[in-house]
PDB file of C-alpha atoms and ligand atoms in Angstrom:
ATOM      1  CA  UNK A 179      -9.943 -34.582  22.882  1.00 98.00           C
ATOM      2  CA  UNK A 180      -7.067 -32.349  23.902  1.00 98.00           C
ATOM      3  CA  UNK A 181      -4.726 -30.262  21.347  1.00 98.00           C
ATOM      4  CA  UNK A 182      -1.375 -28.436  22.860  1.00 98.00           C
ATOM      5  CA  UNK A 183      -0.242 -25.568  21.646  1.00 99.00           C
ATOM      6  CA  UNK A 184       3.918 -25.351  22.547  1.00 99.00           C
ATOM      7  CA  UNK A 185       3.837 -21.862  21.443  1.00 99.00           C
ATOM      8  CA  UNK A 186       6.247 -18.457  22.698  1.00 98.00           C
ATOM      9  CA  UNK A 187       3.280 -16.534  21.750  1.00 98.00           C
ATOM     10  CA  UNK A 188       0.125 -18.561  23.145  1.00 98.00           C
ATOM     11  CA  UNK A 189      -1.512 -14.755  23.362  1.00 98.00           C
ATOM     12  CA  UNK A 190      -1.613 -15.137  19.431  1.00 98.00           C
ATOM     13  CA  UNK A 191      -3.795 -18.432  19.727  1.00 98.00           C
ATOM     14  CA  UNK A 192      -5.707 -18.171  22.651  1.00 98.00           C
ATOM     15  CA  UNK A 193      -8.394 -15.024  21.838  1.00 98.00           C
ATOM     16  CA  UNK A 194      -8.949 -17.381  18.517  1.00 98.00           C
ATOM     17  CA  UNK A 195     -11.078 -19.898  21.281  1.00 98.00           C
ATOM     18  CA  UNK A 196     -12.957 -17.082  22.823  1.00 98.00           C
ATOM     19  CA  UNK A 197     -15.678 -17.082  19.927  1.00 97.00           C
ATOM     20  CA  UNK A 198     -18.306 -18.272  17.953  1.00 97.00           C
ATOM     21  CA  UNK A 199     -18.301 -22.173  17.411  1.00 97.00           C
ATOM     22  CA  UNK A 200     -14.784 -22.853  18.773  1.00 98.00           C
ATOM     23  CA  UNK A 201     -15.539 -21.724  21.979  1.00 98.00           C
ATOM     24  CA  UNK A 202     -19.397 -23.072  22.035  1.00 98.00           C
ATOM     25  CA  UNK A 203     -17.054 -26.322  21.963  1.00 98.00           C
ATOM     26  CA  UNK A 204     -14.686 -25.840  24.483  1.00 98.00           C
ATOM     27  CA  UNK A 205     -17.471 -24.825  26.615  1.00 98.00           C
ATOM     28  CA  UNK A 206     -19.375 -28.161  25.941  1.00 98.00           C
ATOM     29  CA  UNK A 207     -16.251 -29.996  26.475  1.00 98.00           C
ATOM     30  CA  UNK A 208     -16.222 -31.415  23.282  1.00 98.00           C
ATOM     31  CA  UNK A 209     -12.222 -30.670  23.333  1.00 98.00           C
ATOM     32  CA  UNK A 210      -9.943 -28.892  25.699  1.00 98.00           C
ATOM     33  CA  UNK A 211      -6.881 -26.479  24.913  1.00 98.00           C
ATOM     34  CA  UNK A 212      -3.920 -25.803  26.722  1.00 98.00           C
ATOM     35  CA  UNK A 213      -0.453 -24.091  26.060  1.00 98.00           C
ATOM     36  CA  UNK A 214       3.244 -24.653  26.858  1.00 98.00           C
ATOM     37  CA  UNK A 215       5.992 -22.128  26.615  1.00 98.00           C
ATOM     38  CA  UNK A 216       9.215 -23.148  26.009  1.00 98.00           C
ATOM     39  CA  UNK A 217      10.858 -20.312  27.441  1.00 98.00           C
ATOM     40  CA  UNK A 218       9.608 -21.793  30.863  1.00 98.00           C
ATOM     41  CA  UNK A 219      11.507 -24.924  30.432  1.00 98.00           C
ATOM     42  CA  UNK A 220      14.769 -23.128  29.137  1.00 98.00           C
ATOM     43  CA  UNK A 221      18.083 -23.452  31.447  1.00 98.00           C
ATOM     44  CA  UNK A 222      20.297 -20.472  29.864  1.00 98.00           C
ATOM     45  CA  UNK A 223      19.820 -18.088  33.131  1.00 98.00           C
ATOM     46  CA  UNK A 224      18.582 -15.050  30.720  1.00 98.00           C
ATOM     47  CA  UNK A 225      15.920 -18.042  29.526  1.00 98.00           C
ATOM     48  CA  UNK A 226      17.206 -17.508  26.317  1.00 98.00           C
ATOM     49  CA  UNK A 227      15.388 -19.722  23.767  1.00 98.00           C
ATOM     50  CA  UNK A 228      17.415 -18.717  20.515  1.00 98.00           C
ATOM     51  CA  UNK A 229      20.886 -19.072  18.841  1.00 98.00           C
ATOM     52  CA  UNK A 230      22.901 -18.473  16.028  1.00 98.00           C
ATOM     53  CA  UNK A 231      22.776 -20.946  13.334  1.00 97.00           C
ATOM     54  CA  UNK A 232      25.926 -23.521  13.048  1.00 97.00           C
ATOM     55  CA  UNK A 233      27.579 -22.914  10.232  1.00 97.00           C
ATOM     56  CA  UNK A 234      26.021 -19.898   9.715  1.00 96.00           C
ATOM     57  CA  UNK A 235      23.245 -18.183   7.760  1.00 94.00           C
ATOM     58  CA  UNK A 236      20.932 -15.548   8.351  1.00 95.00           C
ATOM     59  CA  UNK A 237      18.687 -15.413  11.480  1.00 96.00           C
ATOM     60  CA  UNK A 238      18.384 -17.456  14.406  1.00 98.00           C
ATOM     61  CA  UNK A 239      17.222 -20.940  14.924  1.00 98.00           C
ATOM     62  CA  UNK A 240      15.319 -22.322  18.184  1.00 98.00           C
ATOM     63  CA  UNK A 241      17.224 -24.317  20.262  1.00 98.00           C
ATOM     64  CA  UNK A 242      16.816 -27.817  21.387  1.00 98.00           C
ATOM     65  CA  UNK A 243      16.876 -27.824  25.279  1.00 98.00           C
ATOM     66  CA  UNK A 244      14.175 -25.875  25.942  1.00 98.00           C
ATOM     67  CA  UNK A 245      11.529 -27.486  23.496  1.00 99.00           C
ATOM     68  CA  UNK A 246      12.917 -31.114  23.739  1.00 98.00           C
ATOM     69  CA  UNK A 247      12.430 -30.419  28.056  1.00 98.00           C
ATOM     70  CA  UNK A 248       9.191 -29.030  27.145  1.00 98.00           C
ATOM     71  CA  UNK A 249       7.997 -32.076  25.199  1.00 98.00           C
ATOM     72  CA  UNK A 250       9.483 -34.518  27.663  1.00 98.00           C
ATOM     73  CA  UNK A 251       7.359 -32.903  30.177  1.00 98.00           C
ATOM     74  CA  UNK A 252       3.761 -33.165  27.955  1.00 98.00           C
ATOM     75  CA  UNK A 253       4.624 -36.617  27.276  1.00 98.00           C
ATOM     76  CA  UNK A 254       5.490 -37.772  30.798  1.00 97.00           C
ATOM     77  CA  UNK A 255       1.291 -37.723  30.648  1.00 90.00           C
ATOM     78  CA  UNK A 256       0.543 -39.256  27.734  1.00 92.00           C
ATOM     79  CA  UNK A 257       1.260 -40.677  24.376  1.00 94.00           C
ATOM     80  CA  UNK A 258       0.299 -37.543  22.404  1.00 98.00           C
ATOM     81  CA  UNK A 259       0.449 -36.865  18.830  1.00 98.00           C
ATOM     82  CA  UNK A 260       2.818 -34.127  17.925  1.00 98.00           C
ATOM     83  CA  UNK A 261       2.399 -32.407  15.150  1.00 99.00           C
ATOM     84  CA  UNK A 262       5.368 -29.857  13.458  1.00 99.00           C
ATOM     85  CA  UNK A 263       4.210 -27.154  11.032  1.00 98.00           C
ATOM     86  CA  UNK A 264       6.417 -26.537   9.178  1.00 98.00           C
ATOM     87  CA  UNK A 265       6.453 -25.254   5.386  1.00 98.00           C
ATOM     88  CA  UNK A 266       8.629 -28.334   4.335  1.00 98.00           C
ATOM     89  CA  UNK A 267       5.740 -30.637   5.515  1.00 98.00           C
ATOM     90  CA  UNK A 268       3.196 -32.240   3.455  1.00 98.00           C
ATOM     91  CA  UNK A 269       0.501 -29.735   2.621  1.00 98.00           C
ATOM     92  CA  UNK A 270      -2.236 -30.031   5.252  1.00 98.00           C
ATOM     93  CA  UNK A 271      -5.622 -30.896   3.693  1.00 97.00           C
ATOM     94  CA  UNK A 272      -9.361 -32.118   4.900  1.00 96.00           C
ATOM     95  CA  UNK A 273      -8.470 -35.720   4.807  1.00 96.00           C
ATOM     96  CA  UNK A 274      -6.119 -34.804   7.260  1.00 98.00           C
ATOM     97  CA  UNK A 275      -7.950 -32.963   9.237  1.00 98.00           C
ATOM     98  CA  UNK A 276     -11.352 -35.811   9.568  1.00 97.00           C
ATOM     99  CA  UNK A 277      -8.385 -38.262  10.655  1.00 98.00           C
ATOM    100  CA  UNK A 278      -6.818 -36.587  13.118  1.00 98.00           C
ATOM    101  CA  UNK A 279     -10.161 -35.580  14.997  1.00 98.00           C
ATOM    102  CA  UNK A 280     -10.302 -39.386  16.489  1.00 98.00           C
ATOM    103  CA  UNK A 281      -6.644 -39.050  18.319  1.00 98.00           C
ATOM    104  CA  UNK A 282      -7.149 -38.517  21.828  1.00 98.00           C
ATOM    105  CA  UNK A 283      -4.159 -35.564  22.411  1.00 98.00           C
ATOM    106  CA  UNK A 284      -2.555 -33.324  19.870  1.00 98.00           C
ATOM    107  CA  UNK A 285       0.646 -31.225  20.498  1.00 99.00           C
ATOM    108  CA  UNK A 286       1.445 -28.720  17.637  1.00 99.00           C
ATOM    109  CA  UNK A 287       5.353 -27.420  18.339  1.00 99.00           C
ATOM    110  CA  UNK A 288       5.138 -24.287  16.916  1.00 98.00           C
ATOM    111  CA  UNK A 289       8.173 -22.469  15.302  1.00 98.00           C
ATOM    112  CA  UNK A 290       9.457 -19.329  15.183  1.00 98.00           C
ATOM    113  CA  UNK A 291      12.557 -17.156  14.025  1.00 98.00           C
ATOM    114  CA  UNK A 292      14.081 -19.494  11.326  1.00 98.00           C
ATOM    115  CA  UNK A 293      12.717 -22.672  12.499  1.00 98.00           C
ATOM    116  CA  UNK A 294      13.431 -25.171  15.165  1.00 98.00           C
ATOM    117  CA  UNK A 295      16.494 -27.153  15.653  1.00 98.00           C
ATOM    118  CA  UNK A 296      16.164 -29.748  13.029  1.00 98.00           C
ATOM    119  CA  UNK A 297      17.188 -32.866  15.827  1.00 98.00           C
ATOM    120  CA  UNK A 298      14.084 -31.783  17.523  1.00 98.00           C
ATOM    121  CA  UNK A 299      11.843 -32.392  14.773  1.00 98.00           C
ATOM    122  CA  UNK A 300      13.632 -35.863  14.064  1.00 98.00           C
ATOM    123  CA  UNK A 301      13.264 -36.977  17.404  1.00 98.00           C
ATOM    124  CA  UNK A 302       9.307 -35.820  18.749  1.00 98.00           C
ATOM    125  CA  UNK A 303       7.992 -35.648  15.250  1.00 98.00           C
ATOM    126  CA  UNK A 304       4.675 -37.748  14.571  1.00 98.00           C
ATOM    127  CA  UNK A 305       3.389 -35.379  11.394  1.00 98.00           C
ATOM    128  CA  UNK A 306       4.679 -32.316   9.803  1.00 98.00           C
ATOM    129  CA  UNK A 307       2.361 -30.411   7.564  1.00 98.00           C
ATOM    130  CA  UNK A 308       2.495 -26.823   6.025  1.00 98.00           C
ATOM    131  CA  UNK A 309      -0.234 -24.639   4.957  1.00 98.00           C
ATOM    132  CA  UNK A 310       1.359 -23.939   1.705  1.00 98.00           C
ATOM    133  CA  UNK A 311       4.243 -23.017  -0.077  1.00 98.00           C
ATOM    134  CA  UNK A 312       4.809 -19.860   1.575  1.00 98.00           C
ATOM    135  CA  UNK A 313       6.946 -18.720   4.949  1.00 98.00           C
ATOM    136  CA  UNK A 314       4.647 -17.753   7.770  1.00 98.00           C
ATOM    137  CA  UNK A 315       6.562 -15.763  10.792  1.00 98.00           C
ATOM    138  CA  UNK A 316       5.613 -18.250  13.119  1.00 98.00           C
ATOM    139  CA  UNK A 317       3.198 -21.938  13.295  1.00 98.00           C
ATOM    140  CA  UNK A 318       0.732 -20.284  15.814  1.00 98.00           C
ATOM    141  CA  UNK A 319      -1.943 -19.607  12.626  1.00 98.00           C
ATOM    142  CA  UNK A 320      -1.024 -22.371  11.161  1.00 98.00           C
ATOM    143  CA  UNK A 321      -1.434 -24.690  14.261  1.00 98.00           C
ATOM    144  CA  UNK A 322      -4.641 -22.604  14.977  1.00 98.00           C
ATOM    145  CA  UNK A 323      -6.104 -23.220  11.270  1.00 98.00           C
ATOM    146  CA  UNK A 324      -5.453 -27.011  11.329  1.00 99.00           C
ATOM    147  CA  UNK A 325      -7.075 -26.961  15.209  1.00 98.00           C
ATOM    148  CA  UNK A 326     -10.005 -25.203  13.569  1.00 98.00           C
ATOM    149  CA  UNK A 327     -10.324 -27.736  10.675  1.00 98.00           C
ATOM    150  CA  UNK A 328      -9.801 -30.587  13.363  1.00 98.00           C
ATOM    151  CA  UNK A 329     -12.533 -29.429  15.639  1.00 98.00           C
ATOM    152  CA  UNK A 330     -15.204 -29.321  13.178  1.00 97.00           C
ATOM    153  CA  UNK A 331     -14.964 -32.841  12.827  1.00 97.00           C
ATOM    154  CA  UNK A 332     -15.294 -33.241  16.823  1.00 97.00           C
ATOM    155  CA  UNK A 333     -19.068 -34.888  17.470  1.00 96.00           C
ATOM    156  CA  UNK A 334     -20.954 -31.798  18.488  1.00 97.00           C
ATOM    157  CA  UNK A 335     -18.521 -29.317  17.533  1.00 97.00           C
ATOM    158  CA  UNK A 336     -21.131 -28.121  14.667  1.00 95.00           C
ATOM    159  CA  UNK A 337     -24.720 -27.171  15.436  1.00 86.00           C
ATOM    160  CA  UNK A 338     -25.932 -29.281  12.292  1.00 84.00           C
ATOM    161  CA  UNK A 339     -23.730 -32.646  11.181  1.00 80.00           C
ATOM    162  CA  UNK A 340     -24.871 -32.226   7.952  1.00 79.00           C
ATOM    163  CA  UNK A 341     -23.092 -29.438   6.979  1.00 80.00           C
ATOM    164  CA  UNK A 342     -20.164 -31.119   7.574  1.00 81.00           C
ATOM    165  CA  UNK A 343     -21.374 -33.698   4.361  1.00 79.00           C
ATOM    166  CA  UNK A 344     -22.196 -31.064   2.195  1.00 76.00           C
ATOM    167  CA  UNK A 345     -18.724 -29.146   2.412  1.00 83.00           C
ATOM    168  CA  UNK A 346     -16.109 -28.525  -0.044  1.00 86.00           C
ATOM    169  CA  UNK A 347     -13.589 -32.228  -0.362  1.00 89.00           C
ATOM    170  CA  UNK A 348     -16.077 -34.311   0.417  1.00 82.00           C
ATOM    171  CA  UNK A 349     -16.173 -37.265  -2.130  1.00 83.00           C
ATOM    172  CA  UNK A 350     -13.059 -34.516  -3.672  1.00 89.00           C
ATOM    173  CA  UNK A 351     -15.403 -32.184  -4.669  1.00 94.00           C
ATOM    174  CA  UNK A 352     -15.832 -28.418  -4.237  1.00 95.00           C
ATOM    175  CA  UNK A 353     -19.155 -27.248  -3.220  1.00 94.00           C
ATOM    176  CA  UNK A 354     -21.645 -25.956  -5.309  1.00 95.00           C
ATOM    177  CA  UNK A 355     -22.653 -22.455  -5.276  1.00 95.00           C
ATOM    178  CA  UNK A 356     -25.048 -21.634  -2.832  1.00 95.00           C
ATOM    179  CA  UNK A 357     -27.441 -18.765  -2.175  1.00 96.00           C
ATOM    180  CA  UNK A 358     -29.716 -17.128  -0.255  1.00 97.00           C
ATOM    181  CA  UNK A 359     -32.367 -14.502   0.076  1.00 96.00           C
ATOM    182  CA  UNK A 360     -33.333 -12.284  -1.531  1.00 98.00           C
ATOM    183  CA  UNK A 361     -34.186 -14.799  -4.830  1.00 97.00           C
ATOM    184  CA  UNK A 362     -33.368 -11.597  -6.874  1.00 97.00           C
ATOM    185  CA  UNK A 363     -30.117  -9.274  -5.924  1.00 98.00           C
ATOM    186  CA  UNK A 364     -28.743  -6.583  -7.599  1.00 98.00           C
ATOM    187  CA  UNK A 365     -30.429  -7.670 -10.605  1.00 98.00           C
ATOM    188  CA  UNK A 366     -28.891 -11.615 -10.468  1.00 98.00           C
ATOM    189  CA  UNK A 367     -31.042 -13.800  -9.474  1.00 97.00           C
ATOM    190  CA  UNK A 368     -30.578 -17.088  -7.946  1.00 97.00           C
ATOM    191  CA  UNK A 369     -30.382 -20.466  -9.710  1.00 96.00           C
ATOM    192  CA  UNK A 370     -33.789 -20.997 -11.104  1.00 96.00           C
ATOM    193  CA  UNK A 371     -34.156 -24.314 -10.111  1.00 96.00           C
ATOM    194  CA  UNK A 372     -33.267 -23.756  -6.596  1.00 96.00           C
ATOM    195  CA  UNK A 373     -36.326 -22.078  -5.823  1.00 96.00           C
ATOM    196  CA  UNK A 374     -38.922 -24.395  -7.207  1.00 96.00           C
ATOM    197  CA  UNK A 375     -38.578 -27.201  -4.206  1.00 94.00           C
ATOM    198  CA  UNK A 376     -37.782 -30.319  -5.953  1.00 97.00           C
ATOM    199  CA  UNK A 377     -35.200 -31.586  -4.276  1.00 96.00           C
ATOM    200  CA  UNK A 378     -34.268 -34.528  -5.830  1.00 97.00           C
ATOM    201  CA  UNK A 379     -33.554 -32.326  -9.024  1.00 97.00           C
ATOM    202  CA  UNK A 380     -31.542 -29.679  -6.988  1.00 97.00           C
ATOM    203  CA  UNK A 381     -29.349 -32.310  -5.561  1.00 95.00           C
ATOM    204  CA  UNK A 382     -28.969 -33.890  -9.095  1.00 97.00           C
ATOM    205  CA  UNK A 383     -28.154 -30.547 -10.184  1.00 97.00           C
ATOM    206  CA  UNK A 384     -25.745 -29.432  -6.893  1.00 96.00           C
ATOM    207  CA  UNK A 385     -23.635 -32.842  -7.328  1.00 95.00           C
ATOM    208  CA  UNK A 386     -23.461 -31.446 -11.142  1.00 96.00           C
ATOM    209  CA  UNK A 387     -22.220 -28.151 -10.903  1.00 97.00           C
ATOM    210  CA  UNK A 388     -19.889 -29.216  -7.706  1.00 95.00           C
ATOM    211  CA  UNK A 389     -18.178 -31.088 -10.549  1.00 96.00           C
ATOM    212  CA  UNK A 390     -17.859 -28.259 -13.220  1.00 97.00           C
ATOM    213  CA  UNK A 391     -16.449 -25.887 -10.145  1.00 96.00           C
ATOM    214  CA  UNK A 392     -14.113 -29.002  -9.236  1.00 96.00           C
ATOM    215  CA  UNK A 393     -12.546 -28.593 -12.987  1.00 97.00           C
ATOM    216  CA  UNK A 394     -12.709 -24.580 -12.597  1.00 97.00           C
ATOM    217  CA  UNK A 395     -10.820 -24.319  -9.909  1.00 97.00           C
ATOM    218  CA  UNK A 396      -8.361 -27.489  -9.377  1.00 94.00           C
ATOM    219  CA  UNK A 397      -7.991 -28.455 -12.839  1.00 94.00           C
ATOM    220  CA  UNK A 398      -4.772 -30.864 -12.443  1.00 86.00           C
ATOM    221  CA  UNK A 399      -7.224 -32.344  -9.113  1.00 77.00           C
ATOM    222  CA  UNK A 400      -8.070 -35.381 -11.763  1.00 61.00           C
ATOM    223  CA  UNK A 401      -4.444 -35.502 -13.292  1.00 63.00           C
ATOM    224  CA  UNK A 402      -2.699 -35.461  -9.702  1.00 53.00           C
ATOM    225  CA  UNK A 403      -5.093 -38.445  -8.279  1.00 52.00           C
ATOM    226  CA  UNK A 404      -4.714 -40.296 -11.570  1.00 47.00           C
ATOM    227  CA  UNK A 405      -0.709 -40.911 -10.736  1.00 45.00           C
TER     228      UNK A 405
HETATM  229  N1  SAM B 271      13.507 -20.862   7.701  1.00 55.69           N
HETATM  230  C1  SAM B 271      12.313 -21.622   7.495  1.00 55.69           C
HETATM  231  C2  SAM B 271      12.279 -22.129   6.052  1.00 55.69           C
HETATM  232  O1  SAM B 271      12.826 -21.476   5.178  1.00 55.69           O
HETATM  233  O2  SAM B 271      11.645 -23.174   5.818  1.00 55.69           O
HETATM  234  C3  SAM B 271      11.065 -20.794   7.775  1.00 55.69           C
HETATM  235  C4  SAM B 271      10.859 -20.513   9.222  1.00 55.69           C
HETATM  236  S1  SAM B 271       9.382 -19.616   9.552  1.00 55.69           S
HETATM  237  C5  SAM B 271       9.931 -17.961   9.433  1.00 55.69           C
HETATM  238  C6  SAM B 271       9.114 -19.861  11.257  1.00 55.69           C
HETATM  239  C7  SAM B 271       8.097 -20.909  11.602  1.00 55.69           C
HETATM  240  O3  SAM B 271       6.838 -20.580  11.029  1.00 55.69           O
HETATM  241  C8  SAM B 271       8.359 -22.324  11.134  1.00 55.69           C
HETATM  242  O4  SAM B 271       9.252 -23.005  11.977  1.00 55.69           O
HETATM  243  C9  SAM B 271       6.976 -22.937  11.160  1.00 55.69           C
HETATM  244  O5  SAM B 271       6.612 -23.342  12.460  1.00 55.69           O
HETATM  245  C10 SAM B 271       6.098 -21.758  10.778  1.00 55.69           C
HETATM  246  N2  SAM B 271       5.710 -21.728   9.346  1.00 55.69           N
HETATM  247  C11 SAM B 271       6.118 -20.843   8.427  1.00 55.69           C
HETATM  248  N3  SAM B 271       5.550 -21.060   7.254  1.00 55.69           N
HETATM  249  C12 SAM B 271       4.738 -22.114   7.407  1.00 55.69           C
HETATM  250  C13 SAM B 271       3.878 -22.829   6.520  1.00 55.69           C
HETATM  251  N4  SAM B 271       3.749 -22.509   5.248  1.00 55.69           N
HETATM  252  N5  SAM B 271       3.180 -23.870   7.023  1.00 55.69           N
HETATM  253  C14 SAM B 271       3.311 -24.227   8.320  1.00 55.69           C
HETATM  254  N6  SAM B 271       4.115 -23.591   9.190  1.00 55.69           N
HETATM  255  C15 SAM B 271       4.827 -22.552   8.753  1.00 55.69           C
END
């Protein structure tokens, strides 16, 4: 699998590959990276990759030429899946992320100053997602996080495949607490039950408390899948 990042600033994704389980992948060759910057495909001689907004408004907007050269270019290879964040998009979740990790290429177009040139979007646009309903200065984390999310779902990517069962949205649950040693910290100790090895009763009691910390914390999760 390949992702794309189309990115004025690949120094802010790159070092985020250079560690830990990420890069165990890329080593493997689970999945492979590489970066396109638009200001390399831009024809304004200062390679200018801005502009005022039309009609006005504060800030400036990223212009089509460059990006829509740019993704011309990446697609003269394949038929990739390109992927906008964007904090109009739908909000990016784990569903999303198991799904996309059997596509074969994934571009993320990453946006900066005010955004991208809304024609752009209309015409290379497979998915938009945000990360929430807030305004990043860029899409570089957000492309990174949903690359992170993606590649955990690679074959291999994880040491252990079962973890990957276990997490937090599978079957729409959170996961239940979970501890380790010492059995007794700072005077709190960990769940009784936990430490006496039957493990039919600590899963019985895991899928039971992963339902109590589903109501905690996402209490209209129930109401919002019920409509
Ligand atoms: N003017 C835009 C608006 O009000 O919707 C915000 C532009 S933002 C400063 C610049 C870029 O950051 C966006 O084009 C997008 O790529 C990225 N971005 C910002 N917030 C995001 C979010 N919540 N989720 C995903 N991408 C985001």
């Amino acid at each position: 699998m390949k992702f794309t990042f189309v990115s004025l600033f690949p120094n802010l994704i790159a070092p985020y590959f250079e560690d830990s389980i990420l890069k165990k992948g890329l080593e493997k060759k689970l999945f492979e990276i590489d970066f396109f910057n638009p200001r390399d495909f831009s024809k304004d001689k200062l390679k200018k990759v801005d502009d005022y907004m039309c009609g006005g408004g504060a800030g400036l907007l990223m212009t089509p030429q460059p990006l829509h050269d740019c993704l011309e270019e990446i697609l003269k290879n394949d038929d990739a899946w390109i992927i906008f964040p964007t904090p109009a998009g739908k909000p990016f979740n784990q569903k999303d992320a198991k799904r996309l990790a059997s596509k074969k290429h994934i571009v993320f177009v990453n946006g900066r100053y005010e955004g991208i040139d809304e024609r752009i979007i209309e015409k290379f646009a497979d998915e938009v997602f945000s990360l929430g309903d807030f305004i990043l200065t860029g899409g570089e984390i957000a492309s990174t996080t949903m690359c992170d999310a993606i590649c955990r779902n690679i074959e291999g990517v994880l040491g252990n495949a079962e973890s990957l069962q276990m997490e937090s949205f599978e079957n729409d649950l959170i996961e239940a607490p979970s501890f380790t040693k010492p059995d007794i910290f700072e005077n709190l100790s960990v769940i009784s039950e936990f430490l006496k090895g039957n493990h039919s009763r600590i899963a019985d009691l895991k899928k039971q408390m992963a339902i109590c910390k589903t109501k905690y914390y996402r209490p209209q999760k129930g109401k919002n899948d019920e409509k």
